[in-house]
Amino acid sequence: MSKPNAWVTLATNDGYAIGALVLAHSLRKVATAHKIHIIYTDGVTPNMLHQLQSTFDDSTLVDVLDSKDEANLALIQRPDLGVTFTKLHCWLLTQYAKCVFLDADTLVIRNADELFERPEITAAPDMGWPDYFNSGVFVFEPSEETYHKLVQFGLQYGSFDGGDQGLLNLFFSNWRELDARHRLPLIYNLCASVVYTYMAALKRHGDQVKIVHFLGAQKPWLKGGPTPLPAFWALWFAIYDEKVRGTVPSDIEGPTSDERRQAWEQGRPDYQGRDAFENIMKAIEKSLS
């Protein structure tokens, strides 16, 4: 019997666990045919863990790997990225033949199961430095050998940005020289915080977008901050309201109703209720046509 494939994400605290829950429900909404697996650390509280285990097909507790590279992390103003070295544990999920890793701050808005036809390592170029790939979405093949090589490589060479993206780009340094199968179009990793500067391209290709990435320090589940491309944020909130908000334990703070409302402009389609996701998708497609 052949091994199944799986979508994999990571939660290191309750905030990212909320993001992971929305991500999992988005995958089910687009009718993925593959398993959905979460790796998590002890930074996730028991109440939230119960919700994760009720939503995902499987879960795995992992130890936090911290790059300890505070100087490099300070350069990018994101000291929280150190724990994302924990992402390397995804290569130990050898019960699967192939996996697609999705950061917990991504949202799948159209079925993207065709990604499992891609080889390791497949990813989209980083919008800030396209010679490197963005590690928020990538295709990989679980392997204990690869995991141990990655850990040893990280211990020896570190990461040029202090996070997993720098390490993975150093380890898979030939990525930009591989054939086109290894490079994803940006429709599989659309960075909502950046793409508003490329509105002409978004208008041309926006109706093909499959995965949105809320890259940067501002996340949908956090308070305050701007909401670039509010329609995509509204899609996230539509799933949060429908599937997640009522299940979040009372001791865990999620987005407020005011913040959900700010994610969608006045007079647009209803962003709440059973048909919210579909209404917003139709509005986005109409605005891009």
Short mmCIF file of C-alpha atoms in Angstrom, two decimals:
data_model
loop_
_atom_site.label_atom_id
_atom_site.label_comp_id
_atom_site.label_asym_id
_atom_site.label_seq_id
_atom_site.Cartn_x
_atom_site.Cartn_y
_atom_site.Cartn_z
CA MET A 1 0.00 0.00 0.00
CA SER A 2 1.43 3.35 -1.02
CA LYS A 3 1.97 6.13 1.49
CA PRO A 4 -0.43 9.09 1.50
CA ASN A 5 0.54 12.71 0.91
CA ALA A 6 -0.04 15.51 3.41
CA TRP A 7 -0.25 19.23 3.90
CA VAL A 8 1.88 20.18 6.90
CA THR A 9 1.94 23.28 9.09
CA LEU A 10 3.52 24.36 12.39
CA ALA A 11 2.16 26.05 15.53
CA THR A 12 4.55 27.24 18.24
CA ASN A 13 1.99 29.19 20.29
CA ASP A 14 -1.74 29.82 20.54
CA GLY A 15 -1.68 32.69 18.05
CA TYR A 16 -0.20 30.55 15.29
CA ALA A 17 -2.54 27.75 16.37
CA ILE A 18 -5.48 30.02 15.50
CA GLY A 19 -3.88 30.63 12.11
CA ALA A 20 -3.36 26.89 11.67
CA LEU A 21 -7.02 26.19 12.42
CA VAL A 22 -8.15 28.67 9.78
CA LEU A 23 -5.64 27.18 7.32
CA ALA A 24 -6.91 23.64 7.93
CA HIS A 25 -10.52 24.68 7.40
CA SER A 26 -9.53 26.51 4.22
CA LEU A 27 -7.98 23.31 2.87
CA ARG A 28 -11.16 21.39 3.62
CA LYS A 29 -13.28 24.14 2.06
CA VAL A 30 -11.44 23.72 -1.26
CA ALA A 31 -11.88 19.92 -1.00
CA THR A 32 -8.28 18.77 -0.81
CA ALA A 33 -7.85 15.04 -1.31
CA HIS A 34 -4.83 14.85 1.00
CA LYS A 35 -4.16 14.54 4.72
CA ILE A 36 -3.66 17.63 6.88
CA HIS A 37 -0.97 17.33 9.59
CA ILE A 38 0.21 19.79 12.23
CA ILE A 39 3.48 19.79 14.13
CA TYR A 40 3.35 21.79 17.34
CA THR A 41 5.46 22.73 20.37
CA ASP A 42 4.64 22.93 24.07
CA GLY A 43 3.98 26.64 23.53
CA VAL A 44 0.47 25.60 22.47
CA THR A 45 -1.82 25.40 25.51
CA PRO A 46 -3.82 22.21 26.23
CA ASN A 47 -7.17 23.82 25.40
CA MET A 48 -5.96 25.00 22.02
CA LEU A 49 -4.22 21.69 21.36
CA HIS A 50 -7.57 19.94 21.78
CA GLN A 51 -9.00 22.10 18.99
CA LEU A 52 -6.02 21.38 16.74
CA GLN A 53 -6.30 17.63 17.27
CA SER A 54 -10.04 17.78 16.57
CA THR A 55 -9.45 19.58 13.27
CA PHE A 56 -6.28 18.06 11.79
CA ASP A 57 -5.98 14.47 10.60
CA ASP A 58 -2.87 14.00 12.73
CA SER A 59 -0.52 15.94 14.99
CA THR A 60 3.05 15.64 16.25
CA LEU A 61 4.69 17.28 19.27
CA VAL A 62 8.22 18.51 18.54
CA ASP A 63 10.99 20.22 20.50
CA VAL A 64 11.80 23.84 19.75
CA LEU A 65 14.96 24.31 17.72
CA ASP A 66 16.25 27.85 18.19
CA SER A 67 18.98 29.24 15.95
CA LYS A 68 20.32 31.33 18.89
CA ASP A 69 21.42 33.77 16.22
CA GLU A 70 20.10 36.95 17.84
CA ALA A 71 22.37 39.26 15.86
CA ASN A 72 21.10 38.10 12.47
CA LEU A 73 17.50 38.01 13.66
CA ALA A 74 17.80 41.60 14.85
CA LEU A 75 18.76 42.61 11.32
CA ILE A 76 15.33 41.68 10.07
CA GLN A 77 13.49 42.98 13.15
CA ARG A 78 11.88 39.60 13.75
CA PRO A 79 13.45 37.91 16.81
CA ASP A 80 10.44 35.56 16.98
CA LEU A 81 11.66 33.79 13.84
CA GLY A 82 14.34 31.92 15.77
CA VAL A 83 11.95 29.16 16.79
CA THR A 84 11.01 28.56 13.17
CA PHE A 85 14.05 26.29 12.93
CA THR A 86 11.55 23.89 14.47
CA LYS A 87 10.10 23.62 10.98
CA LEU A 88 12.90 21.17 10.13
CA HIS A 89 10.99 18.46 12.02
CA CYS A 90 8.60 18.21 9.07
CA TRP A 91 11.19 16.04 7.30
CA LEU A 92 10.63 13.37 9.98
CA LEU A 93 7.04 12.75 8.87
CA THR A 94 8.10 9.67 6.94
CA GLN A 95 4.61 8.16 7.09
CA TYR A 96 3.93 10.36 4.05
CA ALA A 97 5.31 10.01 0.53
CA LYS A 98 5.32 13.73 -0.22
CA CYS A 99 4.27 16.84 1.67
CA VAL A 100 3.57 20.50 1.07
CA PHE A 101 4.54 22.73 3.96
CA LEU A 102 2.35 25.78 4.55
CA ASP A 103 3.14 28.42 7.15
CA ALA A 104 0.28 28.93 9.60
CA ASP A 105 -0.17 32.47 8.24
CA THR A 106 -1.23 31.19 4.82
CA LEU A 107 -4.75 30.67 3.47
CA VAL A 108 -5.75 28.31 0.66
CA ILE A 109 -8.51 29.90 -1.43
CA ARG A 110 -8.56 27.47 -4.38
CA ASN A 111 -7.67 23.78 -4.62
CA ALA A 112 -3.92 23.36 -5.08
CA ASP A 113 -3.55 19.57 -4.89
CA GLU A 114 -1.48 19.65 -8.08
CA LEU A 115 1.46 20.80 -5.93
CA PHE A 116 1.98 17.17 -4.93
CA GLU A 117 3.07 16.47 -8.50
CA ARG A 118 6.11 18.72 -7.98
CA PRO A 119 9.53 17.44 -6.83
CA GLU A 120 11.57 18.39 -3.77
CA ILE A 121 12.41 21.23 -3.34
CA THR A 122 9.73 23.33 -5.03
CA ALA A 123 8.85 26.85 -3.90
CA ALA A 124 8.05 30.36 -5.10
CA PRO A 125 10.71 33.09 -5.35
CA ASP A 126 10.88 35.45 -2.39
CA MET A 127 9.41 38.80 -3.40
CA GLY A 128 12.15 40.66 -1.54
CA TRP A 129 15.08 38.75 -3.12
CA PRO A 130 13.94 36.47 -5.97
CA ASP A 131 17.24 34.57 -6.15
CA TYR A 132 16.02 32.84 -2.98
CA PHE A 133 12.78 30.96 -2.41
CA ASN A 134 10.21 31.87 0.21
CA SER A 135 9.89 29.08 2.77
CA GLY A 136 6.26 29.78 3.62
CA VAL A 137 5.12 27.31 0.94
CA PHE A 138 7.31 24.48 -0.31
CA VAL A 139 7.13 20.88 -1.54
CA PHE A 140 9.35 18.32 0.20
CA GLU A 141 9.82 14.58 0.60
CA PRO A 142 10.10 13.39 4.22
CA SER A 143 13.40 11.68 4.99
CA GLU A 144 15.26 11.06 8.24
CA GLU A 145 18.51 11.35 6.31
CA THR A 146 17.58 14.79 4.97
CA TYR A 147 16.48 15.90 8.45
CA HIS A 148 19.79 14.95 10.04
CA LYS A 149 21.72 16.61 7.21
CA LEU A 150 19.69 19.80 7.67
CA VAL A 151 20.34 19.88 11.43
CA GLN A 152 24.07 19.29 11.00
CA PHE A 153 24.21 21.87 8.23
CA GLY A 154 22.43 24.39 10.43
CA LEU A 155 24.78 23.76 13.33
CA GLN A 156 27.80 24.19 11.09
CA TYR A 157 26.75 27.08 8.85
CA GLY A 158 23.79 28.70 10.61
CA SER A 159 21.40 30.87 8.64
CA PHE A 160 22.08 34.15 6.88
CA ASP A 161 18.80 35.59 8.20
CA GLY A 162 18.61 33.66 11.46
CA GLY A 163 15.42 31.88 10.40
CA ASP A 164 14.45 28.75 8.53
CA GLN A 165 14.34 30.51 5.14
CA GLY A 166 18.02 31.39 5.26
CA LEU A 167 19.01 27.88 6.32
CA LEU A 168 16.85 26.14 3.72
CA ASN A 169 18.15 28.37 0.94
CA LEU A 170 21.73 27.64 1.95
CA PHE A 171 21.06 23.90 2.13
CA PHE A 172 19.15 23.80 -1.18
CA SER A 173 21.53 26.33 -2.72
CA ASN A 174 21.08 24.94 -6.23
CA TRP A 175 17.34 25.72 -6.26
CA ARG A 176 17.63 28.65 -8.68
CA GLU A 177 19.60 26.44 -11.09
CA LEU A 178 17.02 23.64 -11.16
CA ASP A 179 14.45 23.30 -13.93
CA ALA A 180 11.14 25.12 -13.98
CA ARG A 181 9.28 22.37 -12.12
CA HIS A 182 10.98 23.54 -8.91
CA ARG A 183 9.75 27.14 -9.18
CA LEU A 184 6.19 27.99 -8.26
CA PRO A 185 4.24 30.89 -9.74
CA LEU A 186 3.34 33.53 -7.16
CA ILE A 187 -0.29 32.39 -7.29
CA TYR A 188 0.84 29.65 -4.87
CA ASN A 189 2.42 32.10 -2.42
CA LEU A 190 0.87 35.53 -2.84
CA CYS A 191 2.25 37.81 -0.14
CA ALA A 192 -0.71 39.99 0.85
CA SER A 193 1.48 42.58 2.56
CA VAL A 194 3.60 43.24 -0.54
CA VAL A 195 1.60 42.51 -3.68
CA TYR A 196 -0.48 45.70 -3.36
CA THR A 197 2.55 47.43 -4.90
CA TYR A 198 2.00 45.30 -8.04
CA MET A 199 -1.72 45.94 -8.58
CA ALA A 200 -1.50 45.67 -12.37
CA ALA A 201 -0.10 42.15 -12.10
CA LEU A 202 -2.65 41.27 -9.43
CA LYS A 203 -5.49 42.41 -11.68
CA ARG A 204 -4.13 40.24 -14.48
CA HIS A 205 -3.49 37.10 -12.44
CA GLY A 206 -5.60 37.57 -9.29
CA ASP A 207 -8.39 35.26 -10.42
CA GLN A 208 -5.83 32.42 -10.45
CA VAL A 209 -4.48 32.93 -6.92
CA LYS A 210 -4.59 29.75 -4.85
CA ILE A 211 -2.60 30.46 -1.68
CA VAL A 212 -2.38 33.79 0.13
CA HIS A 213 0.47 34.45 2.58
CA PHE A 214 0.07 37.05 5.34
CA LEU A 215 3.80 37.64 5.45
CA GLY A 216 5.36 39.96 8.03
CA ALA A 217 4.79 40.85 11.65
CA GLN A 218 1.11 41.79 11.20
CA LYS A 219 -1.15 38.73 11.24
CA PRO A 220 -4.95 38.47 10.98
CA TRP A 221 -5.18 37.14 14.54
CA LEU A 222 -3.14 40.02 16.01
CA LYS A 223 -4.47 43.40 17.08
CA GLY A 224 -3.82 46.62 15.22
CA GLY A 225 -1.86 47.41 12.11
CA PRO A 226 -2.86 47.99 8.50
CA THR A 227 -4.67 45.44 6.38
CA PRO A 228 -3.27 45.53 2.83
CA LEU A 229 -5.64 44.00 0.29
CA PRO A 230 -8.58 43.85 2.74
CA ALA A 231 -10.51 41.40 0.57
CA PHE A 232 -7.96 38.65 1.24
CA TRP A 233 -8.00 39.43 4.95
CA ALA A 234 -11.79 39.21 4.80
CA LEU A 235 -11.52 35.68 3.38
CA TRP A 236 -9.44 34.70 6.41
CA PHE A 237 -11.95 36.27 8.79
CA ALA A 238 -14.87 34.59 7.01
CA ILE A 239 -13.43 31.16 7.81
CA TYR A 240 -12.44 32.27 11.30
CA ASP A 241 -15.99 33.42 12.04
CA GLU A 242 -17.64 30.35 10.52
CA LYS A 243 -15.36 27.58 11.76
CA VAL A 244 -12.96 28.77 14.46
CA ARG A 245 -14.26 31.64 16.59
CA GLY A 246 -16.81 29.54 18.45
CA THR A 247 -14.24 26.86 19.27
CA VAL A 248 -11.43 29.08 20.60
CA PRO A 249 -11.22 28.61 24.39
CA SER A 250 -12.42 31.64 26.37
CA ASP A 251 -8.98 32.17 27.91
CA ILE A 252 -7.42 32.64 24.45
CA GLU A 253 -7.89 36.00 22.79
CA GLY A 254 -8.79 35.99 19.11
CA PRO A 255 -9.61 38.83 16.71
CA THR A 256 -12.37 41.17 17.89
CA SER A 257 -15.51 41.95 15.91
CA ASP A 258 -14.18 45.47 15.22
CA GLU A 259 -10.99 44.08 13.72
CA ARG A 260 -12.97 41.66 11.58
CA ARG A 261 -15.14 44.51 10.37
CA GLN A 262 -12.11 46.63 9.49
CA ALA A 263 -10.87 43.84 7.25
CA TRP A 264 -13.70 44.46 4.80
CA GLU A 265 -14.81 47.78 3.44
CA GLN A 266 -18.29 49.15 4.09
CA GLY A 267 -20.89 48.29 1.49
CA ARG A 268 -19.16 45.14 0.25
CA PRO A 269 -20.69 41.63 0.40
CA ASP A 270 -21.52 40.15 3.80
CA TYR A 271 -18.29 38.90 5.37
CA GLN A 272 -20.14 36.99 8.07
CA GLY A 273 -22.47 34.02 7.93
CA ARG A 274 -22.55 30.76 6.06
CA ASP A 275 -21.94 32.16 2.57
CA ALA A 276 -19.35 34.77 3.52
CA PHE A 277 -16.35 33.04 1.93
CA GLU A 278 -18.17 32.43 -1.34
CA ASN A 279 -19.56 35.99 -1.42
CA ILE A 280 -16.12 37.52 -0.94
CA MET A 281 -14.52 35.24 -3.55
CA LYS A 282 -17.17 36.29 -6.08
CA ALA A 283 -16.55 39.95 -5.27
CA ILE A 284 -12.79 39.53 -5.69
CA GLU A 285 -13.21 37.77 -9.03
CA LYS A 286 -15.62 40.46 -10.24
CA SER A 287 -13.24 43.27 -9.26
CA LEU A 288 -10.40 41.59 -11.15
CA SER A 289 -12.34 40.83 -14.31
#
